PDB file of C-alpha atoms in Angstrom:
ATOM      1  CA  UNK A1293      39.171 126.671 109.672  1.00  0.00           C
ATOM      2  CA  UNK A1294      41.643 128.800 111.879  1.00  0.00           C
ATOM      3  CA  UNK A1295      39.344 130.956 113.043  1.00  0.00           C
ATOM      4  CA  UNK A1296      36.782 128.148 113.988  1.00  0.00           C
ATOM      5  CA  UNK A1297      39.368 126.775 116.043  1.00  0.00           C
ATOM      6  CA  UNK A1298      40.022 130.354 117.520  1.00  0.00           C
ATOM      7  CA  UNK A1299      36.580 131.149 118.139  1.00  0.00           C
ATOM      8  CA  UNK A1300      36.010 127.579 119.852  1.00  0.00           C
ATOM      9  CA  UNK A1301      39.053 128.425 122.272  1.00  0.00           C
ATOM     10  CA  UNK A1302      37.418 131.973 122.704  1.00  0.00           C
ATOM     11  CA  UNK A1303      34.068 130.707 124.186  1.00  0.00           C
ATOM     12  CA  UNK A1304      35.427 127.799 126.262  1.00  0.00           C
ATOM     13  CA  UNK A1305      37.334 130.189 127.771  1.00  0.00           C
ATOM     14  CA  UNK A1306      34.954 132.820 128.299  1.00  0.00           C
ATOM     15  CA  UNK A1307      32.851 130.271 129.886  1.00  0.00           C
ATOM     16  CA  UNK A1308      35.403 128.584 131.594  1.00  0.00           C
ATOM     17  CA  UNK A1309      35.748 131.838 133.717  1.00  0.00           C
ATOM     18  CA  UNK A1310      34.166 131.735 136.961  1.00  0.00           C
ATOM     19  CA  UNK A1311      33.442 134.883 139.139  1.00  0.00           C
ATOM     20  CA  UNK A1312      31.537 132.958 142.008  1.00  0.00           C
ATOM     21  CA  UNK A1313      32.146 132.921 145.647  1.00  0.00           C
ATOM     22  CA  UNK A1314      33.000 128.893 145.497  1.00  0.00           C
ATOM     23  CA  UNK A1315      36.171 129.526 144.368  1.00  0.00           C
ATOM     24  CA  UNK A1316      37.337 132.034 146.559  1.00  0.00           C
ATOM     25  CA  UNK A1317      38.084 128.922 148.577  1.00  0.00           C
ATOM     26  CA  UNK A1318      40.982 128.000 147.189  1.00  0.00           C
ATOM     27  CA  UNK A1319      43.077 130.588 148.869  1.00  0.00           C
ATOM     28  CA  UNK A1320      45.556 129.534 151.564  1.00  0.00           C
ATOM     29  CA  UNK A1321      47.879 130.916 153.930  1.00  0.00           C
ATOM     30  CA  UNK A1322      49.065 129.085 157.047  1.00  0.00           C
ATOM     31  CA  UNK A1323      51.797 130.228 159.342  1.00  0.00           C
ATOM     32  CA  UNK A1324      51.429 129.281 163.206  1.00  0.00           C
ATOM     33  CA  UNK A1325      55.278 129.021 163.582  1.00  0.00           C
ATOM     34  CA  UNK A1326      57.555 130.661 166.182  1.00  0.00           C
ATOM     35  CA  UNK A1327      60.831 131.551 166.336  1.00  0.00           C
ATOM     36  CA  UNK A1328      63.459 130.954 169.342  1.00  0.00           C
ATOM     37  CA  UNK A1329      66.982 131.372 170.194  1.00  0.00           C
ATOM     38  CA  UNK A1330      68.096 129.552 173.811  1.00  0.00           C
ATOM     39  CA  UNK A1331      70.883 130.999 175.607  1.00  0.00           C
ATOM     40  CA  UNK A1332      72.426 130.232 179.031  1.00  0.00           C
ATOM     41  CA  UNK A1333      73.529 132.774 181.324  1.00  0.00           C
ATOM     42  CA  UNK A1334      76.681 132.819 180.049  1.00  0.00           C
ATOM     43  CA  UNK A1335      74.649 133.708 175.962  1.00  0.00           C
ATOM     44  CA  UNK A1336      76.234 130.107 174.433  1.00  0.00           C
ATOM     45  CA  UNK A1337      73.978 128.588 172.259  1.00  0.00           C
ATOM     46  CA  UNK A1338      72.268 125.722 173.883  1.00  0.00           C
ATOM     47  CA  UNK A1339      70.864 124.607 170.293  1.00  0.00           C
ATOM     48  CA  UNK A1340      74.467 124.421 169.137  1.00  0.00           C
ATOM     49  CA  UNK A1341      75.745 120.411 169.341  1.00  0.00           C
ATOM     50  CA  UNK A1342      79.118 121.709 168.962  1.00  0.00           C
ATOM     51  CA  UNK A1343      78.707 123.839 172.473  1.00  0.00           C
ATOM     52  CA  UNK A1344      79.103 121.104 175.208  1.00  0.00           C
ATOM     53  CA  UNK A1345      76.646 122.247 177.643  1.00  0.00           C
ATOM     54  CA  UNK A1346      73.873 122.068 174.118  1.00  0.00           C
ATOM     55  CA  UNK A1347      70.426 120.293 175.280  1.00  0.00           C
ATOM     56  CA  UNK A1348      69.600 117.168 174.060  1.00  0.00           C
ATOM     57  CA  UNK A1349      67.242 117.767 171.232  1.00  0.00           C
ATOM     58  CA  UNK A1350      65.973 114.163 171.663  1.00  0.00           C
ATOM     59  CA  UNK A1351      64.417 115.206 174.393  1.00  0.00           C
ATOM     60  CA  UNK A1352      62.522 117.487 173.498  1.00  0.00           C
ATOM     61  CA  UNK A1353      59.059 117.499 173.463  1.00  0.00           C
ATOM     62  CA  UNK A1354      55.868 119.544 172.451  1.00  0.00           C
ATOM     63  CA  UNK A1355      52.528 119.341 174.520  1.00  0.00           C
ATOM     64  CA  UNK A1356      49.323 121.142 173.276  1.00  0.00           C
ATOM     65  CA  UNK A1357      46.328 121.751 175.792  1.00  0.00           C
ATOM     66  CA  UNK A1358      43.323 120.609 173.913  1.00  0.00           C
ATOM     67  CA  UNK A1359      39.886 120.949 175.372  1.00  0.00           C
ATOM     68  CA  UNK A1360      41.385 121.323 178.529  1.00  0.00           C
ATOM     69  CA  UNK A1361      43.598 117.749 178.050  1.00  0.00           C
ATOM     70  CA  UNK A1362      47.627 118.276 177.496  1.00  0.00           C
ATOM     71  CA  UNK A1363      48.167 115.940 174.670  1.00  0.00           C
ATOM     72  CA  UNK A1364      52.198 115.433 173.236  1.00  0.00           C
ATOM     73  CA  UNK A1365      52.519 115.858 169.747  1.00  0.00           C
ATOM     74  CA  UNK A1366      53.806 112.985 167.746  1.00  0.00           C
ATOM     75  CA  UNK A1367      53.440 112.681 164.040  1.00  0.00           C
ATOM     76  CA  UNK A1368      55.647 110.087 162.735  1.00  0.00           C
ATOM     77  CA  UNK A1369      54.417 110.863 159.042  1.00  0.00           C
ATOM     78  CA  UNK A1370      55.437 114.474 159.159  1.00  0.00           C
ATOM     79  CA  UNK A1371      59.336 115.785 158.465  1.00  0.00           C
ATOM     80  CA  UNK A1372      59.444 117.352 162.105  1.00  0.00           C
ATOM     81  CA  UNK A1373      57.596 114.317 164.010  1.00  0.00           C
ATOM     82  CA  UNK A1374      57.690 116.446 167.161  1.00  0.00           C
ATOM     83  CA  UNK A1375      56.734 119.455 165.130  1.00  0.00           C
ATOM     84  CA  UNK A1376      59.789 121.609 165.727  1.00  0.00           C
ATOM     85  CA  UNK A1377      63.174 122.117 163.976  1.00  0.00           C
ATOM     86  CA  UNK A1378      66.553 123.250 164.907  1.00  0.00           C
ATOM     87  CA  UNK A1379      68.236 125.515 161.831  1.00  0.00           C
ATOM     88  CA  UNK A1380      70.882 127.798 161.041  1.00  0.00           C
ATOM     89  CA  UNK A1381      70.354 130.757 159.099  1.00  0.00           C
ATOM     90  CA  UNK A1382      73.551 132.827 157.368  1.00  0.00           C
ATOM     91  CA  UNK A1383      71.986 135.924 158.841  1.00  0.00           C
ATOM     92  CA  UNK A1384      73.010 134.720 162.598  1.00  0.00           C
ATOM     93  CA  UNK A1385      75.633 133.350 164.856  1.00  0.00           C
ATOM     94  CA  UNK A1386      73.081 131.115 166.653  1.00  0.00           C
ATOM     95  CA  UNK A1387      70.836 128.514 166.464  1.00  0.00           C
ATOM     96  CA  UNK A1388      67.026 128.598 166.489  1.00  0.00           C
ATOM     97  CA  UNK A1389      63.604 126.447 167.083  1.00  0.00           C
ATOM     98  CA  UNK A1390      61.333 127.123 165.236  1.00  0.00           C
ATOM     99  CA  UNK A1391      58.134 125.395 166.939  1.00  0.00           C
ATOM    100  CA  UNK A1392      54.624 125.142 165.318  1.00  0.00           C
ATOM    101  CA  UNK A1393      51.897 126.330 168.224  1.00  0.00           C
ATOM    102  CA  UNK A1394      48.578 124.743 168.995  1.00  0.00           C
ATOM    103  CA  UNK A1395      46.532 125.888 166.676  1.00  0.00           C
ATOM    104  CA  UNK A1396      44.256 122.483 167.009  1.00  0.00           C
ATOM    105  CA  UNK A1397      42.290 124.285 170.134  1.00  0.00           C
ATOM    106  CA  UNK A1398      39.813 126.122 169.193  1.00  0.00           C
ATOM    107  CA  UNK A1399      40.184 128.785 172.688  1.00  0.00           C
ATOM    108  CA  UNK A1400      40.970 132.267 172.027  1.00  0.00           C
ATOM    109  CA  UNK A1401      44.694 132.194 173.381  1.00  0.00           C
ATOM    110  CA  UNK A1402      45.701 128.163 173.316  1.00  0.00           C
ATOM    111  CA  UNK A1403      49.014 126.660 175.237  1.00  0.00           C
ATOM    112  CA  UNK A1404      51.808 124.683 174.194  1.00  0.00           C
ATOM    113  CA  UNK A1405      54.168 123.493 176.654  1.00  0.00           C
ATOM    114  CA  UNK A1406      57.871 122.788 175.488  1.00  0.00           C
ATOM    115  CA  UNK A1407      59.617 119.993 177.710  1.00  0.00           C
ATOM    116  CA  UNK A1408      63.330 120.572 176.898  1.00  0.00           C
ATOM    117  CA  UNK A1409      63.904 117.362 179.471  1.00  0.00           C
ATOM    118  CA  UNK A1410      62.325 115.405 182.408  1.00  0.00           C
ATOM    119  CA  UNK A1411      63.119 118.732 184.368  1.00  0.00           C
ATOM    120  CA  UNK A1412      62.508 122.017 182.630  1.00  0.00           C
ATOM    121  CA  UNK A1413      59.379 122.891 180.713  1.00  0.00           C
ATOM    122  CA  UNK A1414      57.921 126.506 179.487  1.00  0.00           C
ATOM    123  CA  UNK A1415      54.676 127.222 178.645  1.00  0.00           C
ATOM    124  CA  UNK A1416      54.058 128.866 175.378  1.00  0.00           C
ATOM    125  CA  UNK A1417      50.461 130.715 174.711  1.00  0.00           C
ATOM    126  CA  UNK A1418      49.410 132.150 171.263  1.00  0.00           C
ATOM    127  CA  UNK A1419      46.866 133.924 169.724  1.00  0.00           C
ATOM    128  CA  UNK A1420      46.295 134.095 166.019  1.00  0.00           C
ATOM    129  CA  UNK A1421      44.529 135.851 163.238  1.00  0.00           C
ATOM    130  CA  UNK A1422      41.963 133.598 161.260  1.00  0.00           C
ATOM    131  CA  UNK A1423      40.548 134.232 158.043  1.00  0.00           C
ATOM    132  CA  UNK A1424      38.820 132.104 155.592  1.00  0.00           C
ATOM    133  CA  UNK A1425      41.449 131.535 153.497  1.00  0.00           C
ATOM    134  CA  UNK A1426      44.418 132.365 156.673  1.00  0.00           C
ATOM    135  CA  UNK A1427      45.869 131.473 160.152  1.00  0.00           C
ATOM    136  CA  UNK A1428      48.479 133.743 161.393  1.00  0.00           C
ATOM    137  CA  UNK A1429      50.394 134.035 164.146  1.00  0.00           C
ATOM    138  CA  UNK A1430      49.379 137.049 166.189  1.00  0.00           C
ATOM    139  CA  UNK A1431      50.768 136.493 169.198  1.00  0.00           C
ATOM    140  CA  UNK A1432      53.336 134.655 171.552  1.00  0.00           C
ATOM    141  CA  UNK A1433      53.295 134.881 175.354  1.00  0.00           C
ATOM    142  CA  UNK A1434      56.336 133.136 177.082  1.00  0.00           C
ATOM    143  CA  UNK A1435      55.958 131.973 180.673  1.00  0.00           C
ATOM    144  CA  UNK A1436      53.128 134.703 181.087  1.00  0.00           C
ATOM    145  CA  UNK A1437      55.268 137.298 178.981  1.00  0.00           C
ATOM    146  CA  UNK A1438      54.228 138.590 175.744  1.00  0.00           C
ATOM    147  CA  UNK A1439      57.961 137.803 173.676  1.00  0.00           C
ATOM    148  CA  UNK A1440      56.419 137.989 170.002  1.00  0.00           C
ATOM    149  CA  UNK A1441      53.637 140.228 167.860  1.00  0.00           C
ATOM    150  CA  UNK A1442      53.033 140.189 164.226  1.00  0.00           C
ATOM    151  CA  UNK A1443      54.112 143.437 163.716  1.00  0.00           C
ATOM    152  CA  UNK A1444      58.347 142.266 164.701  1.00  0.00           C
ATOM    153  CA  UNK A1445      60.188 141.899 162.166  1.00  0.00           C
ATOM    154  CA  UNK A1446      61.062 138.044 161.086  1.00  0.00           C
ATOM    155  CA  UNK A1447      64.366 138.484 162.417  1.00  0.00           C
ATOM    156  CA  UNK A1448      63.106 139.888 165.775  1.00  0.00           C
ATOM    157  CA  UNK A1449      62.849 136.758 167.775  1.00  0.00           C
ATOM    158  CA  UNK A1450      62.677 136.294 171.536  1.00  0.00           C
ATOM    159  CA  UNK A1451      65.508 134.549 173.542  1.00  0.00           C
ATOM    160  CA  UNK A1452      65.183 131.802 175.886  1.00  0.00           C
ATOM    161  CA  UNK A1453      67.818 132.242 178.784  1.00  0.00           C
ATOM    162  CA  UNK A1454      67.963 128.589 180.564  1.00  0.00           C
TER     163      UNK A1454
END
């Protein structure tokens, strides 16, 4: 009776294996994040709220060119609703945003525009690497300045001097 039972588990198993190109969907790998520091002349840490000149991160806002329309991005269901986040890593002194680019548009090199406040905004563009089963990051450009590649290191990040 055993090895019934073992043969049985030996053939669904053999047949459960699939070597078709259907599956090969499955794969995923999504990154379309960058990385900032922002500095004042002086190098204090605007992202810091204990530094008294900080920016008010309630003001900040995200804007993605779509199809030639600048849309703001506002997702109340997601955990950052204005699809950045301010964090702290042990490895640093300072502050960073980390901002998820406009991958939505379908152009080679898309836009974002970051409005820190009614007054100040920076335009972010960004290329990335897309696979069937990947979108990458490839590149950052920075008011017109290429700041980021994929071949930096992770903590290689470019600084925003406001």
């Amino acid at each position: 009776m055993m090895k019934k039972i073992l043969v049985f588990f030996i053939i669904i198993v053999f047949f459960g294996c699939d070597n078709s190109e259907e599956n090969k969907d499955l794969c995923s790998y999504y990154n379309t994040t960058v990385m900032f520091s922002v500095l004042n002349s002086e190098h204090e840490d605007l992202l810091n709220p204990e530094n008294l000149t900080h920016l008010d991160v309630s003001k900040i806002k995200l804007f993605n060119v779509i199809n030639g329309k600048t849309v703001e991005f506002y997702d109340p269901n997601l955990d950052s609703p204005r699809n950045f986040k301010i964090l702290k890593y042990d490895y640093d002194d300072v502050y960073h945003i980390t901002i998820s680019l406009n991958d939505i548009d379908k152009s080679a090199k898309t836009k974002t525009y970051i409005q820190w406040n009614e007054k100040d905004t920076d335009t972010l563009e960004s290329t990335f690497n897309k696979t069937k089963c990947s979108t990458i990051t490839n590149q950052v450009w920075l008011n017109g300045k290429l700041v980021w590649d994929y071949k930096m290191d992770d903590k290689d990040y470019p600084i925003i001097i406001k």
